[in-house]
Each structure stands twice: as structure tokens, then as C-alpha cells.
Coordinates of C-alpha atoms in Angstrom, one line a residue:
M1 CA -129.6 -155.4 -130.7
T2 CA -133.2 -156.6 -130.0
T3 CA -134.2 -157.0 -126.4
F4 CA -137.5 -157.4 -124.5
P5 CA -138.7 -155.2 -121.7
N6 CA -137.8 -156.7 -118.4
I7 CA -140.9 -158.5 -117.1
H8 CA -141.9 -161.1 -114.6
S9 CA -141.1 -164.5 -116.0
L10 CA -144.6 -165.8 -115.6
K11 CA -146.0 -163.3 -118.1
K12 CA -145.1 -165.6 -121.0
N13 CA -147.4 -163.8 -123.5
A14 CA -145.0 -160.9 -123.6
Y15 CA -142.3 -163.1 -125.3
K16 CA -143.2 -163.2 -129.0
K17 CA -139.9 -164.2 -130.6
T18 CA -136.4 -165.3 -130.0
V19 CA -133.2 -163.3 -130.3
N20 CA -129.8 -164.5 -131.6
A21 CA -127.0 -163.7 -129.1
F22 CA -124.1 -161.6 -130.3
L23 CA -120.9 -163.4 -131.2
P24 CA -118.5 -163.5 -128.2
N25 CA -114.8 -162.9 -128.9
T26 CA -114.0 -166.0 -126.9
V27 CA -115.8 -169.1 -125.7
L28 CA -115.0 -171.5 -122.9
V29 CA -116.4 -175.0 -123.8
P30 CA -116.4 -177.5 -120.9
L31 CA -115.4 -181.0 -121.7
R32 CA -118.3 -182.3 -119.5
Q33 CA -121.7 -181.6 -121.1
D34 CA -123.8 -184.6 -119.9
V35 CA -123.9 -187.3 -117.3
N36 CA -121.3 -189.5 -119.1
G37 CA -118.5 -187.3 -117.7
S38 CA -115.6 -185.5 -119.2
C39 CA -114.6 -186.0 -122.9
R40 CA -111.1 -186.4 -124.3
L41 CA -109.8 -183.3 -126.0
L42 CA -109.0 -183.8 -129.7
V43 CA -107.3 -180.4 -130.3
K44 CA -104.3 -178.6 -128.7
S45 CA -103.3 -175.0 -128.0
G46 CA -102.6 -173.1 -131.2
D47 CA -104.8 -175.2 -133.4
R48 CA -107.2 -173.5 -135.8
V49 CA -110.8 -175.0 -135.6
N50 CA -113.8 -174.4 -137.8
E51 CA -117.3 -173.8 -136.6
G52 CA -118.8 -177.2 -136.0
E53 CA -115.5 -179.1 -135.9
L54 CA -115.3 -181.9 -133.4
I55 CA -113.0 -180.9 -130.6
A56 CA -113.7 -183.5 -127.9
S57 CA -115.4 -186.9 -127.6
G58 CA -116.2 -189.4 -124.9
V59 CA -115.8 -193.1 -124.3
L60 CA -118.1 -195.4 -126.3
S61 CA -121.0 -196.7 -124.3
E62 CA -120.9 -200.5 -124.0
S63 CA -124.7 -200.8 -124.3
T64 CA -125.3 -198.4 -127.2
N65 CA -121.9 -197.9 -128.8
F66 CA -122.4 -194.1 -128.8
S67 CA -120.3 -191.4 -127.1
S68 CA -120.5 -187.8 -126.2
M69 CA -119.5 -185.4 -129.0
I70 CA -118.5 -181.7 -128.4
Y71 CA -118.0 -179.3 -131.3
S72 CA -116.5 -175.9 -131.6
P73 CA -119.4 -173.3 -131.5
I74 CA -117.3 -170.7 -133.4
P75 CA -114.4 -170.7 -135.8
G76 CA -111.1 -169.6 -134.2
I77 CA -107.8 -170.5 -132.5
V78 CA -107.5 -172.7 -129.5
S79 CA -105.8 -170.6 -126.8
G80 CA -105.6 -173.3 -124.1
V81 CA -107.3 -175.6 -121.7
E82 CA -108.3 -174.4 -118.2
P83 CA -110.5 -175.4 -115.3
C84 CA -114.0 -173.9 -115.0
I85 CA -117.1 -174.2 -112.9
C86 CA -120.0 -175.5 -114.9
P87 CA -123.5 -174.0 -114.5
D88 CA -124.5 -177.0 -112.3
G89 CA -121.7 -176.2 -109.9
K90 CA -119.5 -179.0 -110.9
H91 CA -115.9 -178.6 -112.0
S92 CA -114.6 -179.4 -115.4
M93 CA -111.7 -178.7 -117.7
A94 CA -112.6 -176.5 -120.7
V95 CA -111.1 -175.5 -124.0
R96 CA -110.9 -171.8 -124.7
I97 CA -111.3 -170.7 -128.4
N98 CA -110.8 -167.2 -129.6
L99 CA -113.0 -166.1 -132.5
S100 CA -111.2 -166.0 -135.9
G101 CA -112.1 -166.9 -139.5
S102 CA -115.2 -167.6 -141.4
F103 CA -118.3 -169.6 -140.4
S104 CA -119.4 -172.9 -141.7
Y105 CA -123.1 -172.7 -140.7
L106 CA -123.9 -169.3 -139.3
G107 CA -125.5 -167.1 -142.0
K108 CA -125.4 -170.0 -144.6
K109 CA -128.5 -171.2 -146.3
L110 CA -128.6 -174.9 -145.5
Q111 CA -130.5 -177.4 -147.7
P112 CA -132.9 -179.5 -145.7
L113 CA -132.8 -183.3 -145.9
N114 CA -135.7 -185.7 -145.7
A115 CA -134.7 -187.2 -142.4
L116 CA -137.7 -189.6 -142.3
S117 CA -136.4 -191.3 -145.4
F118 CA -133.4 -192.5 -143.4
S119 CA -133.3 -196.0 -141.9
R120 CA -133.6 -196.3 -138.1
N121 CA -129.9 -197.1 -137.7
A122 CA -128.9 -194.2 -139.9
L123 CA -131.1 -191.8 -137.8
L124 CA -129.6 -193.0 -134.6
E125 CA -126.1 -192.6 -136.0
S126 CA -126.8 -189.1 -137.2
I127 CA -128.4 -188.1 -133.8
A128 CA -125.3 -189.5 -132.0
L129 CA -122.9 -187.7 -134.2
K130 CA -124.7 -184.4 -133.8
G131 CA -124.0 -184.5 -130.0
I132 CA -127.6 -183.9 -129.0
V133 CA -128.4 -184.0 -125.3
N134 CA -131.8 -184.9 -123.9
T135 CA -132.7 -182.2 -121.4
F136 CA -135.9 -183.7 -120.0
T137 CA -134.1 -183.8 -116.6
T138 CA -131.8 -180.8 -116.6
N139 CA -129.7 -181.9 -113.6
E140 CA -129.1 -185.3 -115.3
P141 CA -128.7 -184.5 -119.1
T142 CA -128.3 -187.7 -121.1
L143 CA -127.3 -188.4 -124.7
L144 CA -130.4 -188.5 -126.8
A145 CA -129.0 -191.3 -129.0
D146 CA -128.4 -193.4 -125.9
D147 CA -131.9 -192.9 -124.6
L148 CA -133.5 -193.7 -128.0
K149 CA -131.4 -196.8 -128.4
R150 CA -132.3 -198.1 -125.0
A151 CA -136.0 -197.3 -125.7
E152 CA -135.8 -199.3 -128.9
K153 CA -134.7 -202.3 -126.9
S154 CA -137.3 -201.9 -124.2
N155 CA -140.7 -203.4 -124.1
S156 CA -142.5 -200.0 -123.8
G157 CA -142.1 -198.3 -127.2
I158 CA -143.9 -195.2 -125.9
L159 CA -142.4 -191.7 -126.7
V160 CA -143.5 -189.0 -124.2
V161 CA -142.8 -185.4 -125.2
R162 CA -143.4 -182.8 -122.5
M163 CA -144.3 -179.5 -124.2
F164 CA -143.9 -177.3 -121.1
D165 CA -141.4 -176.7 -118.2
E166 CA -141.8 -178.9 -115.1
D167 CA -140.6 -175.8 -113.3
S168 CA -143.0 -173.0 -114.2
S169 CA -140.5 -170.3 -113.3
R170 CA -138.4 -171.4 -116.3
L171 CA -140.8 -171.2 -119.4
T172 CA -138.2 -172.1 -122.0
D173 CA -139.9 -175.3 -123.2
T174 CA -143.3 -173.6 -123.0
L175 CA -142.2 -170.7 -125.1
L176 CA -140.5 -172.9 -127.7
S177 CA -143.6 -175.0 -128.0
S178 CA -145.7 -172.0 -128.8
M179 CA -143.2 -170.6 -131.3
Y180 CA -141.9 -173.7 -133.1
A181 CA -144.7 -176.3 -132.7
C182 CA -144.4 -177.6 -136.2
E183 CA -140.6 -178.1 -136.0
I184 CA -141.0 -179.8 -132.6
V185 CA -143.6 -182.2 -133.9
K186 CA -141.3 -183.0 -136.9
G187 CA -138.4 -183.7 -134.5
T188 CA -140.7 -186.0 -132.5
L189 CA -141.5 -188.0 -135.6
I190 CA -137.8 -188.4 -136.3
A191 CA -137.3 -189.6 -132.7
A192 CA -140.3 -192.0 -133.0
K193 CA -138.8 -193.6 -136.1
A194 CA -135.3 -193.8 -134.6
M195 CA -136.7 -195.8 -131.6
N196 CA -139.4 -197.6 -133.5
A197 CA -142.0 -196.0 -131.2
L198 CA -145.4 -197.7 -130.9
G199 CA -147.1 -194.6 -129.7
I200 CA -146.5 -190.9 -129.0
V201 CA -147.9 -188.9 -126.1
F202 CA -147.7 -185.1 -126.3
V203 CA -148.0 -183.7 -122.7
C204 CA -149.4 -180.2 -123.1
G205 CA -150.6 -177.3 -121.0
K206 CA -154.2 -176.1 -121.4
D207 CA -153.3 -173.4 -123.9
F208 CA -151.5 -175.6 -126.5
S209 CA -152.6 -178.0 -129.3
I210 CA -150.7 -180.0 -131.9
P211 CA -150.6 -178.3 -135.3
E212 CA -153.3 -180.0 -137.5
T213 CA -151.0 -179.7 -140.6
E214 CA -148.7 -182.4 -139.3
N215 CA -149.2 -186.0 -140.7
I216 CA -148.4 -188.2 -137.7
N217 CA -148.4 -191.8 -138.8
V218 CA -147.9 -193.2 -135.3
P219 CA -150.7 -193.6 -132.8
F220 CA -150.7 -190.5 -130.6
F221 CA -152.7 -188.4 -128.3
E222 CA -152.5 -185.1 -126.6
M223 CA -152.6 -185.3 -122.8
V224 CA -153.6 -182.0 -121.3
V225 CA -152.4 -181.4 -117.8
D226 CA -152.4 -178.4 -115.4
S227 CA -148.8 -177.2 -116.2
K228 CA -149.1 -174.5 -113.6
K229 CA -149.4 -177.1 -110.8
Y230 CA -146.2 -178.3 -109.4
P231 CA -145.1 -181.0 -109.7
S232 CA -146.8 -182.1 -112.9
G233 CA -144.1 -183.0 -115.4
Y234 CA -142.0 -185.8 -113.9
K235 CA -141.6 -189.3 -115.3
N236 CA -143.5 -191.4 -112.8
Q237 CA -146.3 -188.8 -112.6
L238 CA -146.8 -188.7 -116.3
A239 CA -146.6 -192.4 -116.7
R240 CA -149.4 -192.9 -114.1
E241 CA -151.5 -190.2 -115.8
I242 CA -151.1 -191.8 -119.2
L243 CA -152.2 -195.2 -117.8
S244 CA -155.3 -193.6 -116.1
R245 CA -156.4 -191.9 -119.3
K246 CA -155.5 -194.4 -122.1
K247 CA -156.5 -198.0 -121.8
G248 CA -155.3 -200.7 -124.2
E249 CA -152.4 -201.0 -126.5
P250 CA -150.0 -199.4 -127.2
F251 CA -150.3 -196.9 -124.3
S252 CA -150.9 -199.4 -121.6
A253 CA -147.1 -200.1 -121.8
A254 CA -146.3 -196.7 -120.6
S255 CA -144.1 -196.6 -117.5
G256 CA -141.3 -194.6 -115.8
K257 CA -138.9 -196.5 -118.2
S258 CA -140.6 -195.2 -121.3
M259 CA -138.8 -192.6 -123.5
F260 CA -139.2 -189.1 -122.0
T261 CA -138.0 -185.9 -123.7
D262 CA -139.0 -182.3 -124.1
S263 CA -139.7 -179.7 -126.7
S264 CA -136.2 -178.1 -126.5
T265 CA -134.6 -181.5 -127.4
M266 CA -137.1 -182.2 -130.2
L267 CA -136.5 -178.8 -131.7
E268 CA -132.7 -179.4 -131.6
L269 CA -133.2 -182.9 -133.1
Y270 CA -135.2 -181.6 -136.0
R271 CA -132.8 -178.8 -136.9
S272 CA -129.6 -180.8 -136.4
V273 CA -130.6 -183.9 -138.4
T274 CA -132.6 -182.1 -141.1
F275 CA -129.8 -179.5 -141.8
G276 CA -126.8 -181.6 -140.9
K277 CA -125.7 -179.3 -138.2
P278 CA -124.2 -180.4 -134.8
T279 CA -125.3 -178.9 -131.5
L280 CA -123.5 -175.5 -131.3
S281 CA -126.0 -173.3 -129.3
R282 CA -129.0 -173.4 -126.9
Y283 CA -132.2 -171.4 -126.4
V284 CA -131.9 -169.8 -123.0
L285 CA -134.5 -167.7 -121.2
V286 CA -132.5 -164.8 -119.6
S287 CA -134.2 -162.8 -116.9
G288 CA -134.0 -161.3 -113.4
E289 CA -134.2 -158.1 -111.5
C290 CA -130.5 -157.4 -112.0
L291 CA -130.9 -156.9 -115.7
H292 CA -132.2 -154.0 -117.8
A293 CA -134.0 -156.4 -120.2
S294 CA -134.9 -160.1 -120.6
G295 CA -135.4 -162.4 -123.5
L296 CA -135.4 -165.9 -125.0
V297 CA -131.9 -165.9 -126.5
N298 CA -130.2 -168.4 -128.8
V299 CA -126.8 -168.6 -127.2
P300 CA -123.5 -170.1 -128.5
L301 CA -122.2 -172.8 -126.2
G302 CA -119.3 -171.6 -124.1
M303 CA -120.6 -168.0 -123.8
S304 CA -120.1 -166.8 -120.2
L305 CA -123.0 -165.8 -117.9
R306 CA -121.5 -162.3 -117.7
E307 CA -121.6 -161.9 -121.5
L308 CA -125.2 -163.3 -121.5
A309 CA -126.1 -160.4 -119.1
I310 CA -124.5 -157.9 -121.5
Q311 CA -126.7 -159.3 -124.3
C312 CA -129.7 -158.2 -122.2
G313 CA -128.5 -154.6 -121.6
G314 CA -126.0 -155.4 -118.9
L315 CA -126.2 -155.7 -115.1
E316 CA -128.2 -153.0 -113.4
K317 CA -126.9 -154.2 -110.1
E318 CA -124.5 -156.9 -109.0
P319 CA -126.4 -160.2 -108.6
G320 CA -126.4 -162.0 -105.3
A321 CA -126.7 -165.3 -107.2
V322 CA -127.5 -166.7 -110.6
I323 CA -130.3 -169.3 -110.8
I324 CA -129.8 -171.9 -113.5
N325 CA -132.9 -173.8 -114.8
G326 CA -135.6 -172.4 -112.5
Y327 CA -136.2 -171.4 -108.9
V328 CA -137.7 -174.7 -107.8
S329 CA -135.8 -177.5 -109.6
G330 CA -132.7 -175.5 -110.6
S331 CA -129.5 -174.6 -108.8
A332 CA -127.6 -171.4 -107.8
I333 CA -124.2 -170.4 -109.0
Y334 CA -122.0 -167.5 -108.0
D335 CA -119.4 -167.4 -110.8
L336 CA -120.4 -165.1 -113.7
E337 CA -117.5 -166.6 -115.8
S338 CA -119.3 -170.0 -115.9
P339 CA -120.1 -170.9 -119.5
V340 CA -123.4 -171.9 -121.1
T341 CA -123.6 -175.7 -121.6
K342 CA -126.0 -178.0 -123.5
Y343 CA -128.2 -178.5 -120.4
V344 CA -128.8 -174.8 -119.6
K345 CA -132.4 -173.7 -120.2
S346 CA -132.7 -170.5 -118.2
V347 CA -130.5 -168.1 -116.4
T348 CA -132.0 -165.7 -113.8
F349 CA -129.9 -162.9 -112.2
I350 CA -131.3 -162.2 -108.7
P351 CA -130.2 -159.5 -106.2
E352 CA -128.7 -160.2 -102.8
R353 CA -131.9 -159.5 -101.0
K354 CA -133.7 -162.3 -102.9
V355 CA -131.1 -165.0 -102.1
P356 CA -132.6 -167.3 -99.5
E357 CA -131.0 -168.2 -96.2
Q358 CA -128.6 -171.1 -96.8
R359 CA -127.6 -171.9 -93.2
T360 CA -128.8 -175.3 -92.1
S361 CA -129.8 -176.6 -88.6
V362 CA -130.8 -179.9 -87.2
C363 CA -134.1 -181.6 -88.2
V364 CA -136.9 -180.4 -86.0
G365 CA -139.2 -183.3 -86.9
C366 CA -142.0 -181.1 -88.1
G367 CA -143.1 -183.6 -90.8
S368 CA -143.6 -180.9 -93.5
C369 CA -141.5 -182.8 -96.0
R370 CA -143.7 -185.9 -95.6
R371 CA -146.9 -183.9 -96.1
I372 CA -145.7 -182.2 -99.2
C373 CA -144.0 -185.1 -100.9
P374 CA -146.1 -186.1 -104.0
E375 CA -144.7 -189.7 -103.8
K376 CA -145.7 -190.1 -100.1
L377 CA -142.1 -190.6 -99.0
S378 CA -140.5 -189.8 -95.7
P379 CA -137.5 -187.6 -96.7
D380 CA -136.5 -186.8 -93.2
L381 CA -136.1 -190.4 -92.2
I382 CA -134.2 -191.3 -95.3
Y383 CA -132.0 -188.2 -94.8
R384 CA -131.2 -189.0 -91.2
H385 CA -130.3 -192.6 -92.0
I386 CA -127.9 -191.6 -94.8
T387 CA -126.2 -188.7 -92.9
D388 CA -126.4 -189.8 -89.3
R389 CA -126.6 -193.6 -89.8
K390 CA -129.7 -193.7 -87.7
P391 CA -131.4 -197.1 -88.5
V392 CA -134.9 -197.0 -90.1
P393 CA -137.0 -199.9 -91.6
K394 CA -135.7 -201.1 -94.9
V395 CA -139.0 -200.1 -96.6
Y396 CA -138.1 -196.5 -96.1
L397 CA -134.8 -196.9 -97.8
D398 CA -136.3 -198.9 -100.7
S399 CA -138.8 -196.1 -101.2
A400 CA -136.0 -193.6 -102.0
R401 CA -135.9 -194.9 -105.5
F402 CA -139.3 -193.3 -106.2
C403 CA -138.0 -189.9 -105.5
T404 CA -138.5 -187.6 -108.6
N405 CA -136.1 -184.9 -107.3
C406 CA -138.9 -182.3 -107.4
V407 CA -137.2 -180.7 -104.3
L408 CA -140.5 -179.8 -102.7
C409 CA -139.1 -181.3 -99.4
N410 CA -136.2 -178.8 -99.6
S411 CA -138.5 -175.8 -100.2
C412 CA -140.6 -176.5 -97.0
C413 CA -137.9 -177.6 -94.6
P414 CA -137.5 -175.0 -91.9
A415 CA -134.0 -176.4 -91.1
R416 CA -132.9 -175.8 -94.7
L417 CA -131.7 -179.4 -95.1
P418 CA -130.6 -180.6 -98.5
L419 CA -133.1 -183.5 -98.4
S420 CA -133.6 -183.9 -102.1
Q421 CA -129.9 -183.8 -103.0
I422 CA -128.9 -186.3 -100.4
I423 CA -131.6 -188.8 -101.6
Y424 CA -130.7 -188.2 -105.2
N425 CA -127.0 -188.9 -104.5
Y426 CA -128.0 -192.0 -102.4
N427 CA -129.9 -193.4 -105.4
D428 CA -126.9 -192.8 -107.6
F429 CA -124.7 -194.7 -105.1
R430 CA -127.2 -197.6 -104.9
L431 CA -127.4 -197.8 -108.7
D432 CA -123.6 -197.8 -109.1
R433 CA -123.3 -200.5 -106.4
M434 CA -125.8 -202.7 -108.2
K435 CA -124.1 -202.2 -111.5
N436 CA -120.9 -203.4 -110.0
K437 CA -122.6 -206.4 -108.5
S438 CA -124.2 -207.2 -111.8
S439 CA -120.9 -207.1 -113.6
E440 CA -119.5 -209.6 -111.2
K441 CA -122.2 -212.1 -111.9
S442 CA -122.3 -214.4 -114.9
E443 CA -124.5 -213.4 -117.8
T444 CA -126.9 -216.2 -117.0
E445 CA -127.2 -215.4 -113.3
P446 CA -130.2 -213.1 -112.5
V447 CA -129.6 -209.9 -110.6
E448 CA -131.6 -209.9 -107.4
E449 CA -132.1 -206.1 -107.0
T450 CA -133.0 -203.4 -109.5
L451 CA -134.0 -199.8 -109.2
G452 CA -137.2 -198.6 -110.9

């Protein structure tokens, strides 16, 4: 087994290649892999499934006519359905599959297809069937086909690909961009055709450049940003930066509603569509003081966090918590049996002494959250209105929609209040309420309120 020396995650130059995870004897595949919710199971206990066989699907979206697709990451026997805790802390039913039989994709030499020769509709259909998830926002993973279809219908037509991690403690997208730049660009061209993009923006760190060998036949430019500065990779920030640097068409149409994705998603898109293989695994950066080694590992979906630790030499000490998707924008989980899902990018095993104090107290009115907020919001006022129903001017509540969920307000709050999460959930509630109001109106009657 190949492993990497255990190093601090910011020393990215020490990671030179990826490692394929060993095959687990059993996988636990959650039926909820994106924001669309749980899928309907298509197999039952005792069924034999092939690698890449469809085992669950979701409800068709009314706007795009696409649905979530979940495939078996290994060949084997379905041993049952059981509850599990997903890496984001949410509960889901999951199907357990015990390894048995031969592989359909692993170890096979797959013949590449010329994906760019497909029509736009054929590309969208292929992307939807492969079950690819857009992980630009890891705590809100969406179906890539849905996003591309909506972008096709929008007035923007700008495809923005972030080539680094918005949370610099994660590094997964950054490393993949340096290792698989050509494949990521090819995946971007497939996405551009699928959405009929008018322009492409590659958002890069200072040490990255687009391979010169790629023939990009769509207007594009490389926007270099300081990827070590946080926050620097969120939608509204990037849209404002594009508009400040590129005047005129087509980039003047860039906005927070443009199509945003990342290098992980574009790499998965290229490999899935070009080789006709559904989403069965994820690249995950595994690290932490509790491990003997760390590495960028290609992990079968459904592999447990405990088995992932074994891949890196096992646990040197029992972790106090496991951080999913980065210290700043990620989340903590305490169940090592949680399985890897489509939206997991990094897993960090930290000791008890590094687990921050979680007890909350009342707001002390220090104003730190207002000073640190990059969108100039007042998280404390919004939080107090939502939780304690203390009245505030409507302008403060309306400003909540501009929250990027960068969680900087959480990080500086001496009372340890979950400011960002409360605002995020409040925005979800408002959006659902307006959708319900919209559905009650006639098709010709305008909707008065929309969220940006």
C-alpha cells in the first residue's frame, strides 16, 4: 500500500500523486447524496448487484426533468437497509452491500468517447444518468445536470470554474488542479457545450495556469486571485471580481446566478462522460494528527471513515472529532462508521485536545461578527431576531440573503453562537416559503419577492 508521510495539510507540494483506496469488504451507501433528499431504493435484501448498477433514484425535477442517481460502487450482495449518519451530520437510510463477484469498470481498459461530438441534449442526459454532483458548495451539493440545465435557460451563460479550495485547509481541488489540469479543462469544455456557455472563467491561484495544449473554442480568461486569503472563492465575491476585471460581453453578464463549479466536479464530469462510467468514487484528502500517514485517496463511495483511516496506516490515537471538508467551512462528526458520500472532499482526524469548546453563551454584543463579515452584514442582529424574535429593521433581515455561509462570524464569536448556520437555515426557510407562494399564484401573475 502506498502512503504519504504525515505532513501539515498546507504543505501541498509534498503531495505528488493520488492513491487508490483498497477495496472494502462492505460498503454502506446512503440514499441521500445531494440536496434533493433521499432516493427510492431499487434493490432489496439478497439481490446481487454489479459494479455501476443503479440501486436508487430520486424524483424527477419539474424544472429540468432530471433526478438523483445512485449506483453500486462495488459488485456484491445487498445485505440490508439500515439508518446511518452522513458526513454532514444528517440522518439517512443506507443500503449495505457485501463485496462479491467481478468488476465492470475497475481494472478494465475503457475506450474513450468523443464527448464533444454529442449534442447538448445528449450531453445533459449523459451527465444526469452518471449521477454527477456539483460540489462547488460542499454543504449544499447539487445535481450537475440540474445546474447546467438551469444555466442554459438563464441570461448569463458564464461558466465559472474554481481551481482551488475556498477553504485552504482542504486542498483537494488545489491538488487535483495541479495533477489533472488537462482532464479538468476537457471536462470544462464538455460542461460549456452542455449549457451553451458564452464564456468561461477559470479562477486560479497564483501558482496555476491553464495548459497551453488545450484548444478552448469558447471565450475564456484566467482570473488569478489570492487563494490563500479567506474568503476568496464564494459566488458573489467571484462574480464581483469578474465584473471588475472584464468589461463588455460576454463576461459583463456574470452574476451570482452564473454557473459555478470546481475542479473536482469537472474531473468527474470528464471521466464519467468520456468513459461511460457512473460516479462510484471520490478523491478525498485524508489527514490529521491521529493518523500515521496522509494522502489524496480515490475512495469508493460508502467506505466508512474508520476504513479510510486504516488506508492511511490506522489510527495512532482515538480522534476527538473528524472534520469533514475543512476546518473553516466544514463540519465535525463523531461517528467513525459514517460513510463517504459524493460531497466529501477531505477528512481530517483531530485529537481531543484540538476540538474547540462547543458550549454557547449569550451574545455579548462585541460586534466582532459585523467587523469580520465580508458582505458587511450584521449576523448578531439577524441571529437574535430569528432565535429570540427581537424586532430589527427589515433591511437587516433582507440582507441575510447575501450571506455566503463563509462562517467567519462563527469563528470570531466569543459566545460560540452558530450565527452562520442559523442565517443559512433562515434563508432556506424564506426560499421555501416564497416557492410555496409562487406555486399558489397563476402563471401570469408576477412574484413580488425573490432571493438573489
